[in-house]
mmCIF file of C-alpha atoms in Angstrom:
data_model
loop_
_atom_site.group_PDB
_atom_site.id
_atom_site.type_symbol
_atom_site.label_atom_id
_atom_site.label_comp_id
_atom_site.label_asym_id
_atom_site.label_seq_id
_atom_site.Cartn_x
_atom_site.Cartn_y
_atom_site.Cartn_z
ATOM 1 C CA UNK A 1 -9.490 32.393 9.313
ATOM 2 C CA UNK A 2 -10.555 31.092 12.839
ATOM 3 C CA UNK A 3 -8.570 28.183 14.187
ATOM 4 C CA UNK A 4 -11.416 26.067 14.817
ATOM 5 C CA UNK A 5 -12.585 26.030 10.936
ATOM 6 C CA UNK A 6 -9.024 25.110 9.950
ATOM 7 C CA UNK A 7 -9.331 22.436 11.985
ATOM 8 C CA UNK A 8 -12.310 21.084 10.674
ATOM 9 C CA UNK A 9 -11.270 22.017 6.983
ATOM 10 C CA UNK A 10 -7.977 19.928 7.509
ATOM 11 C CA UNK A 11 -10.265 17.382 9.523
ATOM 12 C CA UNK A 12 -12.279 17.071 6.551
ATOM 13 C CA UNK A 13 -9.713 16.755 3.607
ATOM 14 C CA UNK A 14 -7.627 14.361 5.670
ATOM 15 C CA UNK A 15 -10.705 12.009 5.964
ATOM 16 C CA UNK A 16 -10.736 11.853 2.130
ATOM 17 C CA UNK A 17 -7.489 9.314 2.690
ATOM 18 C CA UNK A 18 -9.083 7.589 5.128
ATOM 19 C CA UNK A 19 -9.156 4.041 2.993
ATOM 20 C CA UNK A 20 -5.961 4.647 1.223
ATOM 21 C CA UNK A 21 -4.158 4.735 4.503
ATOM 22 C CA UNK A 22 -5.949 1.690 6.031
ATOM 23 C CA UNK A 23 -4.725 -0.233 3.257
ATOM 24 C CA UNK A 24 -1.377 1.210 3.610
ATOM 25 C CA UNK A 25 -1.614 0.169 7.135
ATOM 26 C CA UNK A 26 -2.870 -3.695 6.727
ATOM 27 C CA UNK A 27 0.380 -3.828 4.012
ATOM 28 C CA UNK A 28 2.477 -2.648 6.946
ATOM 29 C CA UNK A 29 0.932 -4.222 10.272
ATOM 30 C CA UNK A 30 -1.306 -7.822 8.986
ATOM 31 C CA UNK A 31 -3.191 -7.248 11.006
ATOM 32 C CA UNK A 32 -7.027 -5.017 10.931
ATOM 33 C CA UNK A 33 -6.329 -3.918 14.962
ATOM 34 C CA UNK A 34 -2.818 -3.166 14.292
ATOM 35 C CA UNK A 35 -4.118 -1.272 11.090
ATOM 36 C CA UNK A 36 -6.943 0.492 12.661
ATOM 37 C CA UNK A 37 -4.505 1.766 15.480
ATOM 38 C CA UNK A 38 -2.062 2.771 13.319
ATOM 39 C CA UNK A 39 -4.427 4.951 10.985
ATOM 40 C CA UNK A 40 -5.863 6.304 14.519
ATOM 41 C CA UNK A 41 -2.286 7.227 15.567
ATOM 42 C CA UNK A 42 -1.592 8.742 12.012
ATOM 43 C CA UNK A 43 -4.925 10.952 12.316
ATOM 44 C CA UNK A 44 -4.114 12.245 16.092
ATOM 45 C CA UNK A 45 -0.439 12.896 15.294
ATOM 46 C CA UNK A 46 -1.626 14.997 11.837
ATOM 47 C CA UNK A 47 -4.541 16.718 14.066
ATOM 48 C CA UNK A 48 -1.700 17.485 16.650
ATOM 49 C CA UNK A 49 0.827 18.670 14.543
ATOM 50 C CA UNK A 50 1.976 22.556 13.934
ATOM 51 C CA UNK A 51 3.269 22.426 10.732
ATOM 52 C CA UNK A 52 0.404 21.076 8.652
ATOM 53 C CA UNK A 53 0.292 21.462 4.882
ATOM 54 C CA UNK A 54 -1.972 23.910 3.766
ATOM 55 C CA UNK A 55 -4.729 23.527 1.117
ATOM 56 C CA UNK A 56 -2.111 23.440 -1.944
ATOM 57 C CA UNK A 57 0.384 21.090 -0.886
ATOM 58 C CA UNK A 58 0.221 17.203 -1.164
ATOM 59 C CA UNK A 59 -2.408 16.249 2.444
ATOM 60 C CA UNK A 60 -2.225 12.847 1.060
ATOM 61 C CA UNK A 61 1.866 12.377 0.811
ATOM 62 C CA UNK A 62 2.036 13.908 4.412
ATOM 63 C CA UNK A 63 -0.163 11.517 5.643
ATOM 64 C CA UNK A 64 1.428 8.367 4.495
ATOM 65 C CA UNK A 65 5.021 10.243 5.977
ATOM 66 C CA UNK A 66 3.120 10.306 9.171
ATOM 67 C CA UNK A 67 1.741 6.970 8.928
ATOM 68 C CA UNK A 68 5.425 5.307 8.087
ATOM 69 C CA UNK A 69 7.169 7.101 10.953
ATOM 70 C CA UNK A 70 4.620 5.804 13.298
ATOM 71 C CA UNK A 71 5.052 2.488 11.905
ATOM 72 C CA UNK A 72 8.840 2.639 12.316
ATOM 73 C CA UNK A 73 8.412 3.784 15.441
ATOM 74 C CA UNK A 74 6.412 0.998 16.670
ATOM 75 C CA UNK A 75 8.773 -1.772 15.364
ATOM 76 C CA UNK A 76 11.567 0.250 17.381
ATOM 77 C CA UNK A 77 9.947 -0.365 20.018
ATOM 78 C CA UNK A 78 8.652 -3.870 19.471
ATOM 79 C CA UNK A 79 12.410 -4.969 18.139
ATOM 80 C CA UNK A 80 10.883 -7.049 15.325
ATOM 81 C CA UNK A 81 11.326 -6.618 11.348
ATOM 82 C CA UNK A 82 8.642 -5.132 9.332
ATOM 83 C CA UNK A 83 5.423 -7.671 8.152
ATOM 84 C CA UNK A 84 3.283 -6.768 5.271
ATOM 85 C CA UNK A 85 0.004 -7.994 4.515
ATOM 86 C CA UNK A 86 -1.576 -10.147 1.950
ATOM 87 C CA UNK A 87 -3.475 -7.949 -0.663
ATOM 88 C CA UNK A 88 -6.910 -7.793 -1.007
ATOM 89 C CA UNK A 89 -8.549 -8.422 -4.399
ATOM 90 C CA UNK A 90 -9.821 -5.790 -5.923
ATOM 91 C CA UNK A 91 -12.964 -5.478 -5.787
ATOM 92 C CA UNK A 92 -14.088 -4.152 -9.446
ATOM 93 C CA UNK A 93 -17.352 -4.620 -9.717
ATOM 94 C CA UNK A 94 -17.959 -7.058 -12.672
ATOM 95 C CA UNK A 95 -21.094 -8.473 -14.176
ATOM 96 C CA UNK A 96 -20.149 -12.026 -14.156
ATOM 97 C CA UNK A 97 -23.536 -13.346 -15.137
ATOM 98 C CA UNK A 98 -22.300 -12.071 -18.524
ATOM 99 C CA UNK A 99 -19.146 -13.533 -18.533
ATOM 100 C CA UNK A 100 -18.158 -17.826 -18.541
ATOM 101 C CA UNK A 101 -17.274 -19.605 -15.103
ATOM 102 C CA UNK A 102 -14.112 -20.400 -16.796
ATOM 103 C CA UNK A 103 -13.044 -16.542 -17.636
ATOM 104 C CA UNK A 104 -14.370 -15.701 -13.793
ATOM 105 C CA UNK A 105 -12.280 -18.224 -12.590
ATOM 106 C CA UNK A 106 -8.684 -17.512 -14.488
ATOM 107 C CA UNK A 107 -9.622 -13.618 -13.790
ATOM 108 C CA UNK A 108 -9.685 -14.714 -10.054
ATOM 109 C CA UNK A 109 -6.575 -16.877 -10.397
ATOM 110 C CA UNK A 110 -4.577 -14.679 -12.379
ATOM 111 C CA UNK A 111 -5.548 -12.215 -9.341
ATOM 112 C CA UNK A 112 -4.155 -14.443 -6.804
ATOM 113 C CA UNK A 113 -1.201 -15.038 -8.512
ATOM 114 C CA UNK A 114 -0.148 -11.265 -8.693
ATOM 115 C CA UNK A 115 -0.983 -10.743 -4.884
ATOM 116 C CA UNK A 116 0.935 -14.125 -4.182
ATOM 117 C CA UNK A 117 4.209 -12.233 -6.490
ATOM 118 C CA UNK A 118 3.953 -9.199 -4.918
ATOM 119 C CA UNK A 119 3.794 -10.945 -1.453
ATOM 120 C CA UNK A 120 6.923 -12.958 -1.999
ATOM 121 C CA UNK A 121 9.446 -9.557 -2.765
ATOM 122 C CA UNK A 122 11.386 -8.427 -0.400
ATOM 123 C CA UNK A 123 10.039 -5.831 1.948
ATOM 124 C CA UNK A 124 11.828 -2.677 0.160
ATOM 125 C CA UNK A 125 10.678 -3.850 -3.382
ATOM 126 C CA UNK A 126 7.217 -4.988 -1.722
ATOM 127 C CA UNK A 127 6.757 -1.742 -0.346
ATOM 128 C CA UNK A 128 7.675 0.519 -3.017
ATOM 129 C CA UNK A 129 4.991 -2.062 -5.623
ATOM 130 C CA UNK A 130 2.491 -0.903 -3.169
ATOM 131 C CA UNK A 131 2.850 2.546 -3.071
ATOM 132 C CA UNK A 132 3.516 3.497 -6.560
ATOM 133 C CA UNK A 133 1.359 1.165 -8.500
ATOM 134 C CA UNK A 134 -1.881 0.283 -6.180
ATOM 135 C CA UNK A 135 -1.556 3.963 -4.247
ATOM 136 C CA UNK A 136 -0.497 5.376 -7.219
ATOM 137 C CA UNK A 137 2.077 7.808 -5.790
ATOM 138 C CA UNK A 138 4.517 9.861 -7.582
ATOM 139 C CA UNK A 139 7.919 8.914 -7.968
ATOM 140 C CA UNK A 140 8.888 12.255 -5.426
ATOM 141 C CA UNK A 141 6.292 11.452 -3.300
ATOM 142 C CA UNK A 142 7.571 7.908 -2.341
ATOM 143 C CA UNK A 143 10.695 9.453 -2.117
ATOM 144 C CA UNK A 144 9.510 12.142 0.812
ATOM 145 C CA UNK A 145 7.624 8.788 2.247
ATOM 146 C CA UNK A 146 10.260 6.414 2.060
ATOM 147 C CA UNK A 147 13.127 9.275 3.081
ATOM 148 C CA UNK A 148 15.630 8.175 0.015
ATOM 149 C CA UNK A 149 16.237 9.983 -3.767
ATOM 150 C CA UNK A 150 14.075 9.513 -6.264
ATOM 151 C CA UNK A 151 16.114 8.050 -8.371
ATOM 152 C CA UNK A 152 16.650 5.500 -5.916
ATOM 153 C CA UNK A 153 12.906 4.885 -6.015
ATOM 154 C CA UNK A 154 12.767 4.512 -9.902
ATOM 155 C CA UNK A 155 15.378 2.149 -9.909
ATOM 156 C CA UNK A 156 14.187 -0.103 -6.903
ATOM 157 C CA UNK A 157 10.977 -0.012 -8.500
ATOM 158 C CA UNK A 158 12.211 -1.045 -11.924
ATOM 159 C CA UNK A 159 13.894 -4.133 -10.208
ATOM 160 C CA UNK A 160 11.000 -4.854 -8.401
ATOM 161 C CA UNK A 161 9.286 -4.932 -11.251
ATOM 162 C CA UNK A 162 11.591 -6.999 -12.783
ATOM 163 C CA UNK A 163 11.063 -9.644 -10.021
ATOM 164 C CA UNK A 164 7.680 -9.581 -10.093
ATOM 165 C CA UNK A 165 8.242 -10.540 -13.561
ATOM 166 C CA UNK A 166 10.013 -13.351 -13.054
ATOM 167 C CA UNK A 167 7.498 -14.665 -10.643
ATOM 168 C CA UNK A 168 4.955 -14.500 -12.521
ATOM 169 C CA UNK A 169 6.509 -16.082 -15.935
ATOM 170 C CA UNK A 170 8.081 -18.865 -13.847
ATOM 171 C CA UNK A 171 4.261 -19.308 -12.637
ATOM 172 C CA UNK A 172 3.043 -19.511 -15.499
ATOM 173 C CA UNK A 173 5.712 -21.619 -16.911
ATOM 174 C CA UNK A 174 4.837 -23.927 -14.071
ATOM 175 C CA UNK A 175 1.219 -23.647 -14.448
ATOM 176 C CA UNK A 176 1.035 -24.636 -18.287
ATOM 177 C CA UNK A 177 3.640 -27.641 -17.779
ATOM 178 C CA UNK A 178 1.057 -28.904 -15.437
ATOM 179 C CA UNK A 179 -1.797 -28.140 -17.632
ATOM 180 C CA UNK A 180 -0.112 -30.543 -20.181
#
């Protein structure tokens, strides 16, 4: 195969992740010019690199390795902790003319309240929420992104889970206390 086609072939498939890892990059960086940097710096340090995955191996899991290291790399050099960034709703698309205001509205609440738990974890548990359940990584593939076992990834995601939890009950705890 000619050089130049595997480069566009790799090209190609890589830009199939292109908004998975922008949103992996706003939950790093906060910010959409950090963000778009970083997924620019992933892209030219895949494109650049001689030991690329080939057609059958996981493109997508490679990426978000890239992506991490360059992240890391950036704080090294910045000498400030890691920031993550609020989550976007999700953007489902839902015929609300079919639906009550009121069930619209505690849909978008209960939304917010979920993104507001998941923002208050701590940046290991918020990290590994992201990537397993909105990414929807395997449990071995966070472990080749994050560099750890992946046992240590099913049991920092249980107690993450756990947290998030506890949130969220105490929220709503607080929420119907008020409501009375």
């Amino acid at each position: 195969m000619d050089t130049h086609e595997n480069k566009g072939g790799f090209g190609q498939a890589a830009l199939e992740h292109l908004d998975a890892l922008y949103g992996y990059a706003m939950t790093l960086t906060r910010d959409t010019t950090e963000a778009e940097d970083l997924v620019q710096e992933t892209y030219l340090r895949a494109a650049n690199a001689a030991n690329r995955p080939n057609g059958d191996s996981n493109l997508k899991g490679w990426l978000f390795v890239i992506m991490r290291n360059a992240w890391l790399n950036q704080l090294r050099h910045r000498n400030n902790g890691p920031r993550f960034v609020d989550l976007e709703p999700s953007e489902q698309p839902v015929d609300e003319t079919q639906e009550s205001p009121h069930v619209v509205y505690i849909r978008k609440l209960e939304r917010e309240q979920v993104r507001e738990a998941i923002e208050s974890l701590p940046d290991a548990y918020r990290e590994i929420v992201v990537l397993r359940d909105i990414e929807g990584f395997t449990y071995q593939e966070i472990a080749m992104v994050l560099k750890c076992p992946a046992g240590t990834v099913m049991s920092r995601l249980g107690r993450a889970r756990g947290k998030l939890r506890k949130v969220l009950s105490a929220r709503q705890t607080r929420a119907r206390i008020r409501a009375v």
